[in-house]
GROMACS .gro file of N, CA and C in nm:
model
  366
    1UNK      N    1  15.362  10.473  12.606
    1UNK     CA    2  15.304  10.422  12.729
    1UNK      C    3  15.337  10.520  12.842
    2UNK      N    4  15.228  10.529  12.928
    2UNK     CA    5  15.244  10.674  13.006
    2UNK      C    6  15.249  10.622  13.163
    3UNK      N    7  15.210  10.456  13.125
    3UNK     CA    8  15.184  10.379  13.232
    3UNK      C    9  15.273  10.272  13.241
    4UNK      N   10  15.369  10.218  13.384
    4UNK     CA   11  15.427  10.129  13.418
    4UNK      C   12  15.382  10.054  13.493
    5UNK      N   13  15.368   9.913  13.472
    5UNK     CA   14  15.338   9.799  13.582
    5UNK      C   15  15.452   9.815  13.682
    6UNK      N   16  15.445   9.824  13.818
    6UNK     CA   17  15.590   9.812  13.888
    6UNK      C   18  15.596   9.689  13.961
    7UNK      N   19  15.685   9.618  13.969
    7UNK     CA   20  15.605   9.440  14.106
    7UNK      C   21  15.755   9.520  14.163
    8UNK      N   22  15.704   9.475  14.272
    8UNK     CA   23  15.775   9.449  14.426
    8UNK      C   24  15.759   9.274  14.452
    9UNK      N   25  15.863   9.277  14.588
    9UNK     CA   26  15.806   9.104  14.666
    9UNK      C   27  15.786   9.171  14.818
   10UNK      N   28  15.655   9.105  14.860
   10UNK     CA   29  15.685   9.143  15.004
   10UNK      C   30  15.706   9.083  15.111
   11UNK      N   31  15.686   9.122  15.211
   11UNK     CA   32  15.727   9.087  15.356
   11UNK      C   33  15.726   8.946  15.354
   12UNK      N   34  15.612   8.883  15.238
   12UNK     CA   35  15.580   8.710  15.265
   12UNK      C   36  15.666   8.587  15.120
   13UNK      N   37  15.728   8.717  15.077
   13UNK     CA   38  15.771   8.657  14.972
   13UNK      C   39  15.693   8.652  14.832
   14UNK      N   40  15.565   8.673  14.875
   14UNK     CA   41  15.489   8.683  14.722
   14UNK      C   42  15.495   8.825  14.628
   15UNK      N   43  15.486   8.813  14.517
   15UNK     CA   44  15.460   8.968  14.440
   15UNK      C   45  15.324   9.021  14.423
   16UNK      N   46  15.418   9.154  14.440
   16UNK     CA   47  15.274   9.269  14.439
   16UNK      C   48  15.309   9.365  14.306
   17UNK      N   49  15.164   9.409  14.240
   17UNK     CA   50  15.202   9.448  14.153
   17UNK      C   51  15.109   9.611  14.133
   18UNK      N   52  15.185   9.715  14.103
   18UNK     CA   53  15.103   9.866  14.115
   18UNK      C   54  15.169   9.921  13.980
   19UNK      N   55  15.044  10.004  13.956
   19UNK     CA   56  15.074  10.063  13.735
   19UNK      C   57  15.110  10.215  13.820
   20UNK      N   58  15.213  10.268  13.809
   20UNK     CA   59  15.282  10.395  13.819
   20UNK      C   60  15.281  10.447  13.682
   21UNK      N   61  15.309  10.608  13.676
   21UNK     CA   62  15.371  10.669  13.595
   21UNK      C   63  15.520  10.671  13.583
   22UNK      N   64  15.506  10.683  13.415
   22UNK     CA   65  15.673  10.653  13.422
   22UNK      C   66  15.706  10.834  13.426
   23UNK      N   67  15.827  10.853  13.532
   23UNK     CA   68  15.850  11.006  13.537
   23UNK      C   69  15.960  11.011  13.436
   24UNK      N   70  16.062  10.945  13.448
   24UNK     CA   71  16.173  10.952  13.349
   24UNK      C   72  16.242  10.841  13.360
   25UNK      N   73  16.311  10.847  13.207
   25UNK     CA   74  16.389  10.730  13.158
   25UNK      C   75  16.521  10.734  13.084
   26UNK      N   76  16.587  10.616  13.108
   26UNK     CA   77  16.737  10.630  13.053
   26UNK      C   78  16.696  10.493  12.955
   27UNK      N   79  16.690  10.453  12.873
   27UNK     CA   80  16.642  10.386  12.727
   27UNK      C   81  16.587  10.293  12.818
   28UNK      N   82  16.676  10.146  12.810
   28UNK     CA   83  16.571  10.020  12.887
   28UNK      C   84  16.681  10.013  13.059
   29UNK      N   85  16.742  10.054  13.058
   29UNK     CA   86  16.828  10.024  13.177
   29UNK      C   87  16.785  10.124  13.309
   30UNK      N   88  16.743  10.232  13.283
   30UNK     CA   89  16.697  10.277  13.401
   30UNK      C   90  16.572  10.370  13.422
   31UNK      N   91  16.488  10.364  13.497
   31UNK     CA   92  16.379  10.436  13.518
   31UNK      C   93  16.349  10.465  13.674
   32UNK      N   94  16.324  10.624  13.680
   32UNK     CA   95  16.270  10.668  13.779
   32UNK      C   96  16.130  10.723  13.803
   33UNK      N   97  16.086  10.690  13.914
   33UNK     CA   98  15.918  10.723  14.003
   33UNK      C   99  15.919  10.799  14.120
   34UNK      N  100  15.818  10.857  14.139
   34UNK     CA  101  15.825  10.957  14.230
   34UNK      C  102  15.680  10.880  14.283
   35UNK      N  103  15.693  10.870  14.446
   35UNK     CA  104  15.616  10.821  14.558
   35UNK      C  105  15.620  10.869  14.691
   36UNK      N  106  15.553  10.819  14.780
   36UNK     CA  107  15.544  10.852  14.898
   36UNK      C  108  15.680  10.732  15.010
   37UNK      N  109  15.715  10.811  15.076
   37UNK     CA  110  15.830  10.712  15.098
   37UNK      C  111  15.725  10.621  15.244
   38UNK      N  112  15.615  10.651  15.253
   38UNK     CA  113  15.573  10.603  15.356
   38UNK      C  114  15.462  10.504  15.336
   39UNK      N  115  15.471  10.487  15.180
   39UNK     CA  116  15.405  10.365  15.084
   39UNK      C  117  15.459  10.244  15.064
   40UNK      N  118  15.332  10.171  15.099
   40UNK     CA  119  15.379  10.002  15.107
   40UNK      C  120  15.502   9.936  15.015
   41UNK      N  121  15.492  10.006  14.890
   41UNK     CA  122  15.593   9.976  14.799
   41UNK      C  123  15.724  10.016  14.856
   42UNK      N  124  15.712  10.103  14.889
   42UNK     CA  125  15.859  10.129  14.939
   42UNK      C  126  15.939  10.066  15.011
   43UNK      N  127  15.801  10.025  15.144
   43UNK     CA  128  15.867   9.925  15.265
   43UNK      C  129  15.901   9.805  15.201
   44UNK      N  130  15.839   9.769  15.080
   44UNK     CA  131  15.868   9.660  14.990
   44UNK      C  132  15.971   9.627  14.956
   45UNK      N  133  16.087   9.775  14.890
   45UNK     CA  134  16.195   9.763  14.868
   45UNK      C  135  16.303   9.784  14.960
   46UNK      N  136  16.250   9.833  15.039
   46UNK     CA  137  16.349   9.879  15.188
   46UNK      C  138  16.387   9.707  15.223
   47UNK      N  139  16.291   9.611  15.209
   47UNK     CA  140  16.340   9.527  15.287
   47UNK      C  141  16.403   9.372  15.181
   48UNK      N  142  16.352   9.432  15.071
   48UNK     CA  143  16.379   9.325  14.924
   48UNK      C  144  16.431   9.408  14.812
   49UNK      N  145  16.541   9.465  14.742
   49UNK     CA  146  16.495   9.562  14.643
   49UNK      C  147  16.453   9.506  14.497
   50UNK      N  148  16.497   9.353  14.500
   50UNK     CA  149  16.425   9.261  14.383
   50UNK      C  150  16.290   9.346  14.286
   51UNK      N  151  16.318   9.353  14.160
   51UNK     CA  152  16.170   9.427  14.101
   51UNK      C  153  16.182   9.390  13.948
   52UNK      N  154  16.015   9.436  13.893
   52UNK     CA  155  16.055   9.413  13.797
   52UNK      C  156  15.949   9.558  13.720
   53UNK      N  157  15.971   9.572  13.599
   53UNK     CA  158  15.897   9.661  13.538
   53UNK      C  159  15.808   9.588  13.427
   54UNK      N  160  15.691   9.637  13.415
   54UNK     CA  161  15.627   9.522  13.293
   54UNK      C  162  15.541   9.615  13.183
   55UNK      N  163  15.544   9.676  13.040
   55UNK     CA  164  15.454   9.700  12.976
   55UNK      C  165  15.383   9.624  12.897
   56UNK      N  166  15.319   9.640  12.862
   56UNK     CA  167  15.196   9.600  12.806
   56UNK      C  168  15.136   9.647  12.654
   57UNK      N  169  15.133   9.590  12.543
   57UNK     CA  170  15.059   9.605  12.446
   57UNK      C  171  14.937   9.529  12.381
   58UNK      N  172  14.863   9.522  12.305
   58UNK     CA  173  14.761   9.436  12.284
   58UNK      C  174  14.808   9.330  12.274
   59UNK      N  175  14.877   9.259  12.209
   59UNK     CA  176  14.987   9.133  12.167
   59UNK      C  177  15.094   9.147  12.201
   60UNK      N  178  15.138   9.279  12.285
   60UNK     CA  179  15.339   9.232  12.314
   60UNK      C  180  15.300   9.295  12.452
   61UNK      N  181  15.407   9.249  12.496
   61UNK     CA  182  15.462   9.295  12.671
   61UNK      C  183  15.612   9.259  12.624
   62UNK      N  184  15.678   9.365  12.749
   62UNK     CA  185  15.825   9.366  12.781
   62UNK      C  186  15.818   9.383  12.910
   63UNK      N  187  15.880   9.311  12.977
   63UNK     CA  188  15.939   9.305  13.142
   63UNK      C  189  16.081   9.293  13.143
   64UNK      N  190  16.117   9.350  13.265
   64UNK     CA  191  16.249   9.439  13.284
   64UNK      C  192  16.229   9.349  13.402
   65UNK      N  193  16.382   9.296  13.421
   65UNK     CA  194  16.418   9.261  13.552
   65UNK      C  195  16.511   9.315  13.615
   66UNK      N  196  16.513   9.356  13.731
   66UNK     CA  197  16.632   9.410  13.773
   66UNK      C  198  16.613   9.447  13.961
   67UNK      N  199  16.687   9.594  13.975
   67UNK     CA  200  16.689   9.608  14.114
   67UNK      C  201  16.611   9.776  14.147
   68UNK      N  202  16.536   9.812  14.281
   68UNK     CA  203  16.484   9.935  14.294
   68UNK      C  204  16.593   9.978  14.431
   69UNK      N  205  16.586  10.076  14.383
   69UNK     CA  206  16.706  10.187  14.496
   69UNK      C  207  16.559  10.281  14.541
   70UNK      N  208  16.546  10.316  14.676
   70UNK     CA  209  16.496  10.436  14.748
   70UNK      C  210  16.600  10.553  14.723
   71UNK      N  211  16.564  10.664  14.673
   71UNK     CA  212  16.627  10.802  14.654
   71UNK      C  213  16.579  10.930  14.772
   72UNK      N  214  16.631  10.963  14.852
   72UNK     CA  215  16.542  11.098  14.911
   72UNK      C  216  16.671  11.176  14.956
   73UNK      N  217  16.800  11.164  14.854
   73UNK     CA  218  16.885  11.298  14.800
   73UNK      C  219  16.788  11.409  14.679
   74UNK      N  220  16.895  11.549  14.742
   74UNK     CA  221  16.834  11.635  14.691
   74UNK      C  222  16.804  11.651  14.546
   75UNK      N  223  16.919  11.557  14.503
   75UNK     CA  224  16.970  11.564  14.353
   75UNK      C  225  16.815  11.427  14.274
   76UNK      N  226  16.797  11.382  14.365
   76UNK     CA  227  16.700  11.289  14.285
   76UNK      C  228  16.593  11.347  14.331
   77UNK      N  229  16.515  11.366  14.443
   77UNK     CA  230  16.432  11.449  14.454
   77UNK      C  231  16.402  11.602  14.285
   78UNK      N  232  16.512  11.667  14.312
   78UNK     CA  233  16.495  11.747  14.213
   78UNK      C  234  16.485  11.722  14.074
   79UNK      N  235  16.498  11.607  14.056
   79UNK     CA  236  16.505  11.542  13.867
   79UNK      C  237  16.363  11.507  13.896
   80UNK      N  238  16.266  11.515  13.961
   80UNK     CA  239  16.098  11.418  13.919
   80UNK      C  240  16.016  11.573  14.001
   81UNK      N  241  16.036  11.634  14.034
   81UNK     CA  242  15.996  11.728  14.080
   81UNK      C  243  15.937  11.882  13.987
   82UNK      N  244  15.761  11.895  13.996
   82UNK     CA  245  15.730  11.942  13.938
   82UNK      C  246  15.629  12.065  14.013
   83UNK      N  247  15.578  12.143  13.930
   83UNK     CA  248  15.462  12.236  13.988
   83UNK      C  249  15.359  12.191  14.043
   84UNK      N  250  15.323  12.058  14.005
   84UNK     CA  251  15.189  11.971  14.054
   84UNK      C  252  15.231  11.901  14.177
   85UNK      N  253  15.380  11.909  14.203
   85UNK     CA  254  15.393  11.764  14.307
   85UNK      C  255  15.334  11.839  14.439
   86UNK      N  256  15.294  11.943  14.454
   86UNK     CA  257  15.278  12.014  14.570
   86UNK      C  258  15.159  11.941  14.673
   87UNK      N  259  15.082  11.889  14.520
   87UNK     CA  260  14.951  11.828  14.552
   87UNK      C  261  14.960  11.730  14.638
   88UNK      N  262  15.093  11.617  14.615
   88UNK     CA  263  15.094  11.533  14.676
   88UNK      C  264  15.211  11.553  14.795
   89UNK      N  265  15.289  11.601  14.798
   89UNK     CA  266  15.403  11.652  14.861
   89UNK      C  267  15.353  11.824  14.970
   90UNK      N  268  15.251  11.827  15.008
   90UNK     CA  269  15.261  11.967  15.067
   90UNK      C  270  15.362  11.978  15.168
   91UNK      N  271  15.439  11.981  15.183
   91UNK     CA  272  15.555  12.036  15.261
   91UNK      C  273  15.658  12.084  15.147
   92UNK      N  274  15.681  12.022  15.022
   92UNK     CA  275  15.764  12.080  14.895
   92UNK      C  276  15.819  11.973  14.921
   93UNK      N  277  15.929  12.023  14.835
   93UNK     CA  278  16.041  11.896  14.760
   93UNK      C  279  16.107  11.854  14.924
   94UNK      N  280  16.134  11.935  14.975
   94UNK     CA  281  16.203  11.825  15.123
   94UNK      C  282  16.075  11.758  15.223
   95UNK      N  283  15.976  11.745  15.193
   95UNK     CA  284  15.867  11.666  15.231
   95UNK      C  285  15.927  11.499  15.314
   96UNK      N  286  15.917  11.488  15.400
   96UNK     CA  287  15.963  11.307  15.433
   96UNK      C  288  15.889  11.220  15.365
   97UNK      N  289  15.772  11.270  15.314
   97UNK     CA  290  15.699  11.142  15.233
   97UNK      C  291  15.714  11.163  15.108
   98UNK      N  292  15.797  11.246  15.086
   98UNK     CA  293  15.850  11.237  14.938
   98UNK      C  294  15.984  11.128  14.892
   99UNK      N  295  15.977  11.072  14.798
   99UNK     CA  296  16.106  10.995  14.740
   99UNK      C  297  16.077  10.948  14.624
  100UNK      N  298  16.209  10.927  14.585
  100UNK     CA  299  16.226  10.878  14.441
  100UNK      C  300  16.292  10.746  14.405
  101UNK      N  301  16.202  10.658  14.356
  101UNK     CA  302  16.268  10.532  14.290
  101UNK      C  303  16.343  10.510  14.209
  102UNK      N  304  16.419  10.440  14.173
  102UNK     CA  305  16.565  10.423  14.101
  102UNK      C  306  16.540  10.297  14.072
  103UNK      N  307  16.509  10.279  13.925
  103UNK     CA  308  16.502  10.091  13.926
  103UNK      C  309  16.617  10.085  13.776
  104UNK      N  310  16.688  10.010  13.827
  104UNK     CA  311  16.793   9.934  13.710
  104UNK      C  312  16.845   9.831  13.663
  105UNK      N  313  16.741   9.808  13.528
  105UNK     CA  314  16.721   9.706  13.463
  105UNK      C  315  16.846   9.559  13.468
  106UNK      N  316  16.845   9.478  13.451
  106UNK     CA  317  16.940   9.372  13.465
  106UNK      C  318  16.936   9.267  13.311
  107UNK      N  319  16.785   9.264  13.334
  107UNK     CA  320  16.778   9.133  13.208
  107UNK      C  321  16.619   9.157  13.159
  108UNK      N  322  16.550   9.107  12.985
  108UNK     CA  323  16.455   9.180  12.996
  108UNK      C  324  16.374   9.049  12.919
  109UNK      N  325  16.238   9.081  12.903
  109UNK     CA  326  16.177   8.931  12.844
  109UNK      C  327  16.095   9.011  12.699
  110UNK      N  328  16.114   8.999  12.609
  110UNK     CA  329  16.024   9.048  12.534
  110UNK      C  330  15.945   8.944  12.428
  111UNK      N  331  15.787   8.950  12.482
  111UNK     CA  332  15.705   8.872  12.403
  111UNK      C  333  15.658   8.967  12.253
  112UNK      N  334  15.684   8.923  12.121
  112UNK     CA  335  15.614   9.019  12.053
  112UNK      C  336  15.642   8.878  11.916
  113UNK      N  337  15.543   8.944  11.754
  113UNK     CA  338  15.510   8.854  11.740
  113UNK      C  339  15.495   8.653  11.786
  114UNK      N  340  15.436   8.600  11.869
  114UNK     CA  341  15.422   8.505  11.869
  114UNK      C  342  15.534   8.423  11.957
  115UNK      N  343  15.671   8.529  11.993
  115UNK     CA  344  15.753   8.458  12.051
  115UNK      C  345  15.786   8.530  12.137
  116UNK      N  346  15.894   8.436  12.250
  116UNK     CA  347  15.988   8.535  12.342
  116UNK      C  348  16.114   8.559  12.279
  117UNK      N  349  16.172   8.674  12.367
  117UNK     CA  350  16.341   8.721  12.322
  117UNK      C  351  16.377   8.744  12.462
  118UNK      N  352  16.453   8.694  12.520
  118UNK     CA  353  16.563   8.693  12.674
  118UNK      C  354  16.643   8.771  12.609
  119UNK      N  355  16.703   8.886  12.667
  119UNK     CA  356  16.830   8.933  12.659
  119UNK      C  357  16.897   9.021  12.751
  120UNK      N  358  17.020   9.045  12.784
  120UNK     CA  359  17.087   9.080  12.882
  120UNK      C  360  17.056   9.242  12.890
  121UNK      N  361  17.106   9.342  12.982
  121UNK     CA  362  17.099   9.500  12.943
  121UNK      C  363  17.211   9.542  12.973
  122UNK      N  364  17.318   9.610  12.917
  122UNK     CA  365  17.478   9.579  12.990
  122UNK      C  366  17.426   9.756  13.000
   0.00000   0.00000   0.00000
């Protein structure tokens, strides 16, 4: 899967939900995204960092619950940072509308044959 559901909650309390690329991953506990820090999602987490991650298969989904961190150190900046980001980033990697998401998993739901599985992510 090349694609992540991401939900936020916003300003009103309800969830919002946007399919990101996944840039990189640490197994189920952590995943990082690269965005515009001046994107609604962000202000999303600036003010809630509550989130969840959700994939998708024909018959299974897994959702990740947990928390999103805003990143715009150099050191996270430079881990999602590529030859293409220029496209979206023209100023380069120290761009202000550049940043990097940090989401880390807590607890996860997995529907697959016919049932659910709850389990913790230590």
């Amino acid at each position: 899967v090349n694609t992540i559901v991401v939900n936020s909650v916003d300003e009103c309390g309800y969830p919002n939900a946007k399919q990101m690329y996944k840039m990189k991953y640490d197994g189920l506990k952590t995943f990082w995204f690269s965005t515009n820090t001046s994107s609604m999602r962000v202000q999303h987490f600036i003010i809630n960092p509550k989130a969840s991650l959700y994939f998708h298969g024909s018959v299974s989904g897994l959702m990740l619950v947990g928390t999103m961190e805003i990143c715009t150190d150099l050191q996270s900046r430079e881990l999602l940072w590529n030859d293409s980001s220029e496209v979206y980033y023209p100023l380069g990697i120290n761009d202000p509308d550049y940043c990097v998401l940090k989401f880390t998993a807590q607890t996860g739901n997995l529907y697959y044959d016919m049932s659910k599985h709850l389990f913790d992510i230590e």
